[in-house]
Amino acid sequence: MYAEERQQWIVENARSAGRVDVAAIAEALDVTTETIRRDLKVLERHGLLRRVHGGAIPVERLGFEPGLAARDAVLTSEKERIAKLALAELPDEGSVLLDAGTTTARLAEALPLDRELVVVTNGLPIAMSLSARPNLTVLLVGGRVRGRTLAAVDSWALKALEDTYVDVAFVGTNGLSIERGLTTPDHNEAAVKRAMIGSARRTVLLADHSKVGVDHLARFAALDDIDVVISDTGLDAGYAERLRAAGPRVVLA
């Protein structure tokens, strides 16, 4: 088992059990405890786990929200594949909305050069990366900027979205589950995401498999509010079928 596979196994087990124990993991994977401690150190640096005495706890259990840089460094190949698959959901012309986030940022980078689009976003990095593109009209949603996510939130952002109607909204999420729908740790970001979904004819959710089966503090949408869920092949096939039964079309990259 490669280190990346082992670390993914550790994260998934931590999320399902609530914590992981160094000695138990080492025995289950037939590696040394020193190897597992190194894995936990890497996963903590990436913002996925918090080390505690004898093991680690998933950050979701601590109410901790990783920063943008930490999230951007995790599951990069999966996010790239999701973004490329999302290109099929773009209109030939018209307007799209890109939620702030690391996977939507990759979609922004992949937007075609030969298509005239109006792009609405509350993500400062996304707006900056697209501002020089001559084929795009970029509209930045204003508001208070959250330092952790570089997303514009609060009343200014909500007011702008009230007066906006786009062809497709591409949104991200921190958590996605059959029971709770779409969730995020921050109520202000949840309100903006809810307004984004309300301002679009169609909504496409971009969520890698690590977000699935996870619940956070603030709920902003039900599964039947979403038209398409694009995830990656790390998503359990049975869970993907349950998502489809709940309403959205599910596509795996």
PDB file of C-alpha atoms in Angstrom:
ATOM      1  CA  MET A   1       0.000   0.000   0.000  1.00  0.00           C
ATOM      2  CA  TYR A   2       1.374   3.396  -1.008  1.00  0.00           C
ATOM      3  CA  ALA A   3       1.572   6.211   1.546  1.00  0.00           C
ATOM      4  CA  GLU A   4      -1.244   8.151  -0.122  1.00  0.00           C
ATOM      5  CA  GLU A   5      -3.517   5.098  -0.050  1.00  0.00           C
ATOM      6  CA  ARG A   6      -2.640   4.434   3.580  1.00  0.00           C
ATOM      7  CA  GLN A   7      -3.354   8.032   4.553  1.00  0.00           C
ATOM      8  CA  GLN A   8      -6.692   7.970   2.744  1.00  0.00           C
ATOM      9  CA  TRP A   9      -7.563   4.777   4.636  1.00  0.00           C
ATOM     10  CA  ILE A  10      -6.676   6.469   7.917  1.00  0.00           C
ATOM     11  CA  VAL A  11      -8.855   9.507   7.182  1.00  0.00           C
ATOM     12  CA  GLU A  12     -11.838   7.405   6.137  1.00  0.00           C
ATOM     13  CA  ASN A  13     -11.598   5.265   9.276  1.00  0.00           C
ATOM     14  CA  ALA A  14     -11.193   8.314  11.488  1.00  0.00           C
ATOM     15  CA  ARG A  15     -14.346   9.831  10.030  1.00  0.00           C
ATOM     16  CA  SER A  16     -16.380   6.650  10.393  1.00  0.00           C
ATOM     17  CA  ALA A  17     -15.195   5.791  13.928  1.00  0.00           C
ATOM     18  CA  GLY A  18     -14.669   9.299  15.309  1.00  0.00           C
ATOM     19  CA  ARG A  19     -10.959   8.726  16.039  1.00  0.00           C
ATOM     20  CA  VAL A  20      -8.079   6.408  15.189  1.00  0.00           C
ATOM     21  CA  ASP A  21      -5.472   4.776  17.421  1.00  0.00           C
ATOM     22  CA  VAL A  22      -1.835   4.593  16.315  1.00  0.00           C
ATOM     23  CA  ALA A  23      -1.218   1.061  17.572  1.00  0.00           C
ATOM     24  CA  ALA A  24      -4.458  -0.300  16.116  1.00  0.00           C
ATOM     25  CA  ILE A  25      -3.783   1.213  12.683  1.00  0.00           C
ATOM     26  CA  ALA A  26      -0.219  -0.085  12.650  1.00  0.00           C
ATOM     27  CA  GLU A  27      -1.454  -3.593  13.398  1.00  0.00           C
ATOM     28  CA  ALA A  28      -4.286  -3.425  10.852  1.00  0.00           C
ATOM     29  CA  LEU A  29      -1.986  -2.188   8.076  1.00  0.00           C
ATOM     30  CA  ASP A  30       1.060  -4.215   9.150  1.00  0.00           C
ATOM     31  CA  VAL A  31       3.379  -1.225   9.409  1.00  0.00           C
ATOM     32  CA  THR A  32       5.321   0.324  12.265  1.00  0.00           C
ATOM     33  CA  THR A  33       3.829   2.817  14.687  1.00  0.00           C
ATOM     34  CA  GLU A  34       6.500   5.300  13.551  1.00  0.00           C
ATOM     35  CA  THR A  35       5.109   5.097   9.996  1.00  0.00           C
ATOM     36  CA  ILE A  36       1.599   5.823  11.248  1.00  0.00           C
ATOM     37  CA  ARG A  37       2.786   8.759  13.338  1.00  0.00           C
ATOM     38  CA  ARG A  38       4.432  10.218  10.247  1.00  0.00           C
ATOM     39  CA  ASP A  39       1.185   9.719   8.321  1.00  0.00           C
ATOM     40  CA  LEU A  40      -0.783  11.487  11.052  1.00  0.00           C
ATOM     41  CA  LYS A  41       1.678  14.366  10.990  1.00  0.00           C
ATOM     42  CA  VAL A  42       1.165  14.735   7.218  1.00  0.00           C
ATOM     43  CA  LEU A  43      -2.624  14.544   7.557  1.00  0.00           C
ATOM     44  CA  GLU A  44      -2.636  17.141  10.324  1.00  0.00           C
ATOM     45  CA  ARG A  45      -0.500  19.452   8.181  1.00  0.00           C
ATOM     46  CA  HIS A  46      -3.066  19.052   5.394  1.00  0.00           C
ATOM     47  CA  GLY A  47      -5.849  20.001   7.782  1.00  0.00           C
ATOM     48  CA  LEU A  48      -7.647  16.645   7.747  1.00  0.00           C
ATOM     49  CA  LEU A  49      -6.894  15.287  11.229  1.00  0.00           C
ATOM     50  CA  ARG A  50      -5.915  16.708  14.600  1.00  0.00           C
ATOM     51  CA  ARG A  51      -3.431  14.581  16.535  1.00  0.00           C
ATOM     52  CA  VAL A  52      -4.318  13.665  20.104  1.00  0.00           C
ATOM     53  CA  HIS A  53      -2.647  11.397  22.651  1.00  0.00           C
ATOM     54  CA  GLY A  54      -2.298   7.928  21.100  1.00  0.00           C
ATOM     55  CA  GLY A  55      -4.009   8.741  17.826  1.00  0.00           C
ATOM     56  CA  ALA A  56      -5.983  11.388  15.952  1.00  0.00           C
ATOM     57  CA  ILE A  57      -9.460  12.877  15.564  1.00  0.00           C
ATOM     58  CA  PRO A  58     -11.009  14.133  12.288  1.00  0.00           C
ATOM     59  CA  VAL A  59     -11.179  17.912  12.222  1.00  0.00           C
ATOM     60  CA  GLU A  60     -14.948  17.764  11.652  1.00  0.00           C
ATOM     61  CA  ARG A  61     -15.380  16.413  15.183  1.00  0.00           C
ATOM     62  CA  LEU A  62     -13.564  19.435  16.574  1.00  0.00           C
ATOM     63  CA  GLY A  63     -15.561  22.008  14.634  1.00  0.00           C
ATOM     64  CA  PHE A  64     -12.312  23.004  12.913  1.00  0.00           C
ATOM     65  CA  GLU A  65     -12.365  24.369   9.360  1.00  0.00           C
ATOM     66  CA  PRO A  66      -9.096  23.996   7.424  1.00  0.00           C
ATOM     67  CA  GLY A  67      -7.791  27.087   5.668  1.00  0.00           C
ATOM     68  CA  LEU A  68      -7.794  27.534   1.904  1.00  0.00           C
ATOM     69  CA  ALA A  69      -4.136  26.602   1.416  1.00  0.00           C
ATOM     70  CA  ALA A  70      -4.509  23.400   3.448  1.00  0.00           C
ATOM     71  CA  ARG A  71      -7.586  22.318   1.495  1.00  0.00           C
ATOM     72  CA  ASP A  72      -5.994  23.175  -1.836  1.00  0.00           C
ATOM     73  CA  ALA A  73      -3.133  20.736  -1.165  1.00  0.00           C
ATOM     74  CA  VAL A  74      -5.414  17.735  -0.568  1.00  0.00           C
ATOM     75  CA  LEU A  75      -6.836  15.362  -3.242  1.00  0.00           C
ATOM     76  CA  THR A  76      -5.462  17.522  -6.031  1.00  0.00           C
ATOM     77  CA  SER A  77      -5.788  14.941  -8.825  1.00  0.00           C
ATOM     78  CA  GLU A  78      -9.400  14.210  -7.856  1.00  0.00           C
ATOM     79  CA  LYS A  79     -10.246  17.906  -7.920  1.00  0.00           C
ATOM     80  CA  GLU A  80      -8.621  18.283 -11.332  1.00  0.00           C
ATOM     81  CA  ARG A  81     -10.697  15.407 -12.735  1.00  0.00           C
ATOM     82  CA  ILE A  82     -13.906  16.797 -11.218  1.00  0.00           C
ATOM     83  CA  ALA A  83     -13.221  20.219 -12.733  1.00  0.00           C
ATOM     84  CA  LYS A  84     -12.606  18.766 -16.196  1.00  0.00           C
ATOM     85  CA  LEU A  85     -15.822  16.765 -16.037  1.00  0.00           C
ATOM     86  CA  ALA A  86     -17.721  19.864 -14.931  1.00  0.00           C
ATOM     87  CA  LEU A  87     -16.843  21.572 -18.227  1.00  0.00           C
ATOM     88  CA  ALA A  88     -19.580  19.489 -19.857  1.00  0.00           C
ATOM     89  CA  GLU A  89     -22.146  21.352 -17.736  1.00  0.00           C
ATOM     90  CA  LEU A  90     -21.173  24.800 -19.051  1.00  0.00           C
ATOM     91  CA  PRO A  91     -23.635  26.593 -21.323  1.00  0.00           C
ATOM     92  CA  ASP A  92     -22.519  27.390 -24.867  1.00  0.00           C
ATOM     93  CA  GLU A  93     -22.944  31.026 -23.947  1.00  0.00           C
ATOM     94  CA  GLY A  94     -24.540  32.916 -21.094  1.00  0.00           C
ATOM     95  CA  SER A  95     -23.754  33.194 -17.401  1.00  0.00           C
ATOM     96  CA  VAL A  96     -22.329  30.937 -14.717  1.00  0.00           C
ATOM     97  CA  LEU A  97     -21.722  31.302 -11.008  1.00  0.00           C
ATOM     98  CA  LEU A  98     -18.586  29.907  -9.360  1.00  0.00           C
ATOM     99  CA  ASP A  99     -18.712  29.437  -5.610  1.00  0.00           C
ATOM    100  CA  ALA A 100     -15.526  30.139  -3.660  1.00  0.00           C
ATOM    101  CA  GLY A 101     -13.498  26.971  -3.141  1.00  0.00           C
ATOM    102  CA  THR A 102     -10.560  24.886  -4.279  1.00  0.00           C
ATOM    103  CA  THR A 103     -12.409  22.646  -6.750  1.00  0.00           C
ATOM    104  CA  THR A 104     -14.361  25.524  -8.294  1.00  0.00           C
ATOM    105  CA  ALA A 105     -11.035  27.365  -8.625  1.00  0.00           C
ATOM    106  CA  ARG A 106      -9.766  24.498 -10.759  1.00  0.00           C
ATOM    107  CA  LEU A 107     -12.881  24.752 -12.898  1.00  0.00           C
ATOM    108  CA  ALA A 108     -12.153  28.459 -13.314  1.00  0.00           C
ATOM    109  CA  GLU A 109      -8.657  27.638 -14.576  1.00  0.00           C
ATOM    110  CA  ALA A 110     -10.109  25.162 -17.073  1.00  0.00           C
ATOM    111  CA  LEU A 111     -12.758  27.463 -18.572  1.00  0.00           C
ATOM    112  CA  PRO A 112     -12.459  27.388 -22.379  1.00  0.00           C
ATOM    113  CA  LEU A 113     -10.813  30.291 -24.165  1.00  0.00           C
ATOM    114  CA  ASP A 114     -13.252  30.240 -27.086  1.00  0.00           C
ATOM    115  CA  ARG A 115     -16.496  30.691 -25.155  1.00  0.00           C
ATOM    116  CA  GLU A 116     -18.052  34.035 -24.201  1.00  0.00           C
ATOM    117  CA  LEU A 117     -19.334  33.802 -20.625  1.00  0.00           C
ATOM    118  CA  VAL A 118     -20.335  36.046 -17.775  1.00  0.00           C
ATOM    119  CA  VAL A 119     -18.799  34.633 -14.593  1.00  0.00           C
ATOM    120  CA  VAL A 120     -20.212  35.634 -11.207  1.00  0.00           C
ATOM    121  CA  THR A 121     -18.160  34.645  -8.155  1.00  0.00           C
ATOM    122  CA  ASN A 122     -17.724  35.428  -4.484  1.00  0.00           C
ATOM    123  CA  GLY A 123     -14.220  33.949  -4.482  1.00  0.00           C
ATOM    124  CA  LEU A 124     -11.436  36.526  -4.587  1.00  0.00           C
ATOM    125  CA  PRO A 125      -8.779  34.128  -5.959  1.00  0.00           C
ATOM    126  CA  ILE A 126     -11.176  33.029  -8.707  1.00  0.00           C
ATOM    127  CA  ALA A 127     -11.994  36.610  -9.720  1.00  0.00           C
ATOM    128  CA  MET A 128      -8.315  37.539  -9.806  1.00  0.00           C
ATOM    129  CA  SER A 129      -7.363  34.506 -11.902  1.00  0.00           C
ATOM    130  CA  LEU A 130     -10.064  35.240 -14.490  1.00  0.00           C
ATOM    131  CA  SER A 131      -9.851  39.033 -14.618  1.00  0.00           C
ATOM    132  CA  ALA A 132      -7.408  39.136 -17.547  1.00  0.00           C
ATOM    133  CA  ARG A 133      -9.387  36.713 -19.734  1.00  0.00           C
ATOM    134  CA  PRO A 134     -10.781  38.685 -22.740  1.00  0.00           C
ATOM    135  CA  ASN A 135     -13.592  36.184 -23.425  1.00  0.00           C
ATOM    136  CA  LEU A 136     -15.000  36.450 -19.902  1.00  0.00           C
ATOM    137  CA  THR A 137     -16.927  39.154 -18.092  1.00  0.00           C
ATOM    138  CA  VAL A 138     -16.156  38.700 -14.405  1.00  0.00           C
ATOM    139  CA  LEU A 139     -18.553  39.999 -11.757  1.00  0.00           C
ATOM    140  CA  LEU A 140     -17.268  39.863  -8.190  1.00  0.00           C
ATOM    141  CA  VAL A 141     -19.918  39.539  -5.494  1.00  0.00           C
ATOM    142  CA  GLY A 142     -19.054  42.037  -2.748  1.00  0.00           C
ATOM    143  CA  GLY A 143     -19.231  41.679   1.016  1.00  0.00           C
ATOM    144  CA  ARG A 144     -17.109  40.873   4.048  1.00  0.00           C
ATOM    145  CA  VAL A 145     -14.174  38.638   3.099  1.00  0.00           C
ATOM    146  CA  ARG A 146     -13.619  35.599   5.308  1.00  0.00           C
ATOM    147  CA  GLY A 147      -9.883  35.219   5.775  1.00  0.00           C
ATOM    148  CA  ARG A 148     -10.078  31.436   6.083  1.00  0.00           C
ATOM    149  CA  THR A 149     -11.768  30.904   2.699  1.00  0.00           C
ATOM    150  CA  LEU A 150     -11.299  34.265   0.889  1.00  0.00           C
ATOM    151  CA  ALA A 151     -15.039  34.209   0.165  1.00  0.00           C
ATOM    152  CA  ALA A 152     -17.283  37.283   0.232  1.00  0.00           C
ATOM    153  CA  VAL A 153     -20.208  36.818   2.631  1.00  0.00           C
ATOM    154  CA  ASP A 154     -22.870  38.722   4.636  1.00  0.00           C
ATOM    155  CA  SER A 155     -25.552  41.174   3.553  1.00  0.00           C
ATOM    156  CA  TRP A 156     -23.780  42.780   0.575  1.00  0.00           C
ATOM    157  CA  ALA A 157     -23.194  39.402  -0.999  1.00  0.00           C
ATOM    158  CA  LEU A 158     -26.771  38.283  -0.334  1.00  0.00           C
ATOM    159  CA  LYS A 159     -28.184  41.493  -1.819  1.00  0.00           C
ATOM    160  CA  ALA A 160     -26.137  41.072  -5.001  1.00  0.00           C
ATOM    161  CA  LEU A 161     -27.312  37.480  -5.399  1.00  0.00           C
ATOM    162  CA  GLU A 162     -30.962  38.483  -4.902  1.00  0.00           C
ATOM    163  CA  ASP A 163     -30.700  40.510  -8.120  1.00  0.00           C
ATOM    164  CA  THR A 164     -28.739  37.856 -10.063  1.00  0.00           C
ATOM    165  CA  TYR A 165     -29.975  34.985 -12.235  1.00  0.00           C
ATOM    166  CA  VAL A 166     -27.472  32.696 -13.967  1.00  0.00           C
ATOM    167  CA  ASP A 167     -27.726  29.671 -16.236  1.00  0.00           C
ATOM    168  CA  VAL A 168     -25.633  27.359 -14.047  1.00  0.00           C
ATOM    169  CA  ALA A 169     -24.238  27.639 -10.518  1.00  0.00           C
ATOM    170  CA  PHE A 170     -21.214  25.527  -9.646  1.00  0.00           C
ATOM    171  CA  VAL A 171     -21.103  25.224  -5.871  1.00  0.00           C
ATOM    172  CA  GLY A 172     -18.884  23.472  -3.370  1.00  0.00           C
ATOM    173  CA  THR A 173     -19.577  22.009   0.043  1.00  0.00           C
ATOM    174  CA  ASN A 174     -17.742  20.884   3.163  1.00  0.00           C
ATOM    175  CA  GLY A 175     -20.180  18.061   3.828  1.00  0.00           C
ATOM    176  CA  LEU A 176     -22.677  15.975   1.848  1.00  0.00           C
ATOM    177  CA  SER A 177     -24.872  13.258   3.318  1.00  0.00           C
ATOM    178  CA  ILE A 178     -28.131  11.474   2.595  1.00  0.00           C
ATOM    179  CA  GLU A 179     -29.479  12.451   5.994  1.00  0.00           C
ATOM    180  CA  ARG A 180     -28.493  16.134   6.177  1.00  0.00           C
ATOM    181  CA  GLY A 181     -27.933  17.255   2.614  1.00  0.00           C
ATOM    182  CA  LEU A 182     -25.252  19.910   2.043  1.00  0.00           C
ATOM    183  CA  THR A 183     -23.504  21.488   5.033  1.00  0.00           C
ATOM    184  CA  THR A 184     -20.661  23.861   5.868  1.00  0.00           C
ATOM    185  CA  PRO A 185     -19.065  24.999   9.156  1.00  0.00           C
ATOM    186  CA  ASP A 186     -19.971  28.704   8.832  1.00  0.00           C
ATOM    187  CA  HIS A 187     -23.523  30.122   8.883  1.00  0.00           C
ATOM    188  CA  ASN A 188     -22.537  33.143   6.786  1.00  0.00           C
ATOM    189  CA  GLU A 189     -21.111  30.986   4.006  1.00  0.00           C
ATOM    190  CA  ALA A 190     -24.157  28.732   4.239  1.00  0.00           C
ATOM    191  CA  ALA A 191     -26.438  31.727   3.628  1.00  0.00           C
ATOM    192  CA  VAL A 192     -24.457  32.764   0.543  1.00  0.00           C
ATOM    193  CA  LYS A 193     -24.416  29.232  -0.858  1.00  0.00           C
ATOM    194  CA  ARG A 194     -28.181  29.002  -0.331  1.00  0.00           C
ATOM    195  CA  ALA A 195     -28.630  32.288  -2.219  1.00  0.00           C
ATOM    196  CA  MET A 196     -26.399  31.033  -5.042  1.00  0.00           C
ATOM    197  CA  ILE A 197     -28.568  27.971  -5.532  1.00  0.00           C
ATOM    198  CA  GLY A 198     -31.652  30.195  -5.554  1.00  0.00           C
ATOM    199  CA  SER A 199     -30.131  32.437  -8.233  1.00  0.00           C
ATOM    200  CA  ALA A 200     -29.502  29.665 -10.787  1.00  0.00           C
ATOM    201  CA  ARG A 201     -31.567  27.744 -13.311  1.00  0.00           C
ATOM    202  CA  ARG A 202     -29.415  24.673 -12.654  1.00  0.00           C
ATOM    203  CA  THR A 203     -27.026  23.814  -9.826  1.00  0.00           C
ATOM    204  CA  VAL A 204     -23.993  21.547 -10.152  1.00  0.00           C
ATOM    205  CA  LEU A 205     -22.238  20.424  -6.969  1.00  0.00           C
ATOM    206  CA  LEU A 206     -18.482  19.767  -7.129  1.00  0.00           C
ATOM    207  CA  ALA A 207     -17.463  17.575  -4.180  1.00  0.00           C
ATOM    208  CA  ASP A 208     -14.616  15.085  -3.871  1.00  0.00           C
ATOM    209  CA  HIS A 209     -15.330  11.831  -2.033  1.00  0.00           C
ATOM    210  CA  SER A 210     -13.846  13.060   1.260  1.00  0.00           C
ATOM    211  CA  LYS A 211     -16.854  15.396   1.667  1.00  0.00           C
ATOM    212  CA  VAL A 212     -19.408  12.587   1.329  1.00  0.00           C
ATOM    213  CA  GLY A 213     -20.911  11.163   4.501  1.00  0.00           C
ATOM    214  CA  VAL A 214     -19.707  14.179   6.500  1.00  0.00           C
ATOM    215  CA  ASP A 215     -22.002  16.676   8.271  1.00  0.00           C
ATOM    216  CA  HIS A 216     -21.134  20.187   9.457  1.00  0.00           C
ATOM    217  CA  LEU A 217     -22.838  22.853  11.527  1.00  0.00           C
ATOM    218  CA  ALA A 218     -24.838  24.821   8.955  1.00  0.00           C
ATOM    219  CA  ARG A 219     -27.129  23.228   6.367  1.00  0.00           C
ATOM    220  CA  PHE A 220     -27.656  25.148   3.133  1.00  0.00           C
ATOM    221  CA  ALA A 221     -29.390  22.754   0.722  1.00  0.00           C
ATOM    222  CA  ALA A 222     -31.202  19.470   0.370  1.00  0.00           C
ATOM    223  CA  LEU A 223     -30.127  16.898  -2.190  1.00  0.00           C
ATOM    224  CA  ASP A 224     -33.172  17.581  -4.346  1.00  0.00           C
ATOM    225  CA  ASP A 225     -32.038  21.215  -4.666  1.00  0.00           C
ATOM    226  CA  ILE A 226     -29.086  19.957  -6.730  1.00  0.00           C
ATOM    227  CA  ASP A 227     -29.317  18.931 -10.384  1.00  0.00           C
ATOM    228  CA  VAL A 228     -25.900  17.254 -10.755  1.00  0.00           C
ATOM    229  CA  VAL A 229     -23.315  15.976  -8.273  1.00  0.00           C
ATOM    230  CA  ILE A 230     -19.819  15.549  -9.686  1.00  0.00           C
ATOM    231  CA  SER A 231     -17.460  13.563  -7.450  1.00  0.00           C
ATOM    232  CA  ASP A 232     -14.586  11.153  -8.016  1.00  0.00           C
ATOM    233  CA  THR A 233     -14.225   7.389  -8.182  1.00  0.00           C
ATOM    234  CA  GLY A 234     -13.157   7.259  -4.546  1.00  0.00           C
ATOM    235  CA  LEU A 235     -16.850   7.595  -3.690  1.00  0.00           C
ATOM    236  CA  ASP A 236     -18.392   4.312  -2.541  1.00  0.00           C
ATOM    237  CA  ALA A 237     -20.573   2.892  -5.348  1.00  0.00           C
ATOM    238  CA  GLY A 238     -23.409   2.037  -2.994  1.00  0.00           C
ATOM    239  CA  TYR A 239     -23.474   5.530  -1.555  1.00  0.00           C
ATOM    240  CA  ALA A 240     -23.448   6.993  -5.061  1.00  0.00           C
ATOM    241  CA  GLU A 241     -26.590   4.986  -5.868  1.00  0.00           C
ATOM    242  CA  ARG A 242     -28.263   6.286  -2.714  1.00  0.00           C
ATOM    243  CA  LEU A 243     -27.440   9.825  -3.767  1.00  0.00           C
ATOM    244  CA  ARG A 244     -28.968   9.229  -7.179  1.00  0.00           C
ATOM    245  CA  ALA A 245     -32.126   7.869  -5.544  1.00  0.00           C
ATOM    246  CA  ALA A 246     -32.372  11.124  -3.564  1.00  0.00           C
ATOM    247  CA  GLY A 247     -32.672  13.226  -6.701  1.00  0.00           C
ATOM    248  CA  PRO A 248     -29.518  14.518  -8.390  1.00  0.00           C
ATOM    249  CA  ARG A 249     -27.679  12.984 -11.309  1.00  0.00           C
ATOM    250  CA  VAL A 250     -24.347  11.675  -9.990  1.00  0.00           C
ATOM    251  CA  VAL A 251     -21.251  11.613 -12.205  1.00  0.00           C
ATOM    252  CA  LEU A 252     -17.875  10.279 -11.093  1.00  0.00           C
ATOM    253  CA  ALA A 253     -14.601  11.570 -12.476  1.00  0.00           C
TER     254      ALA A 253
END
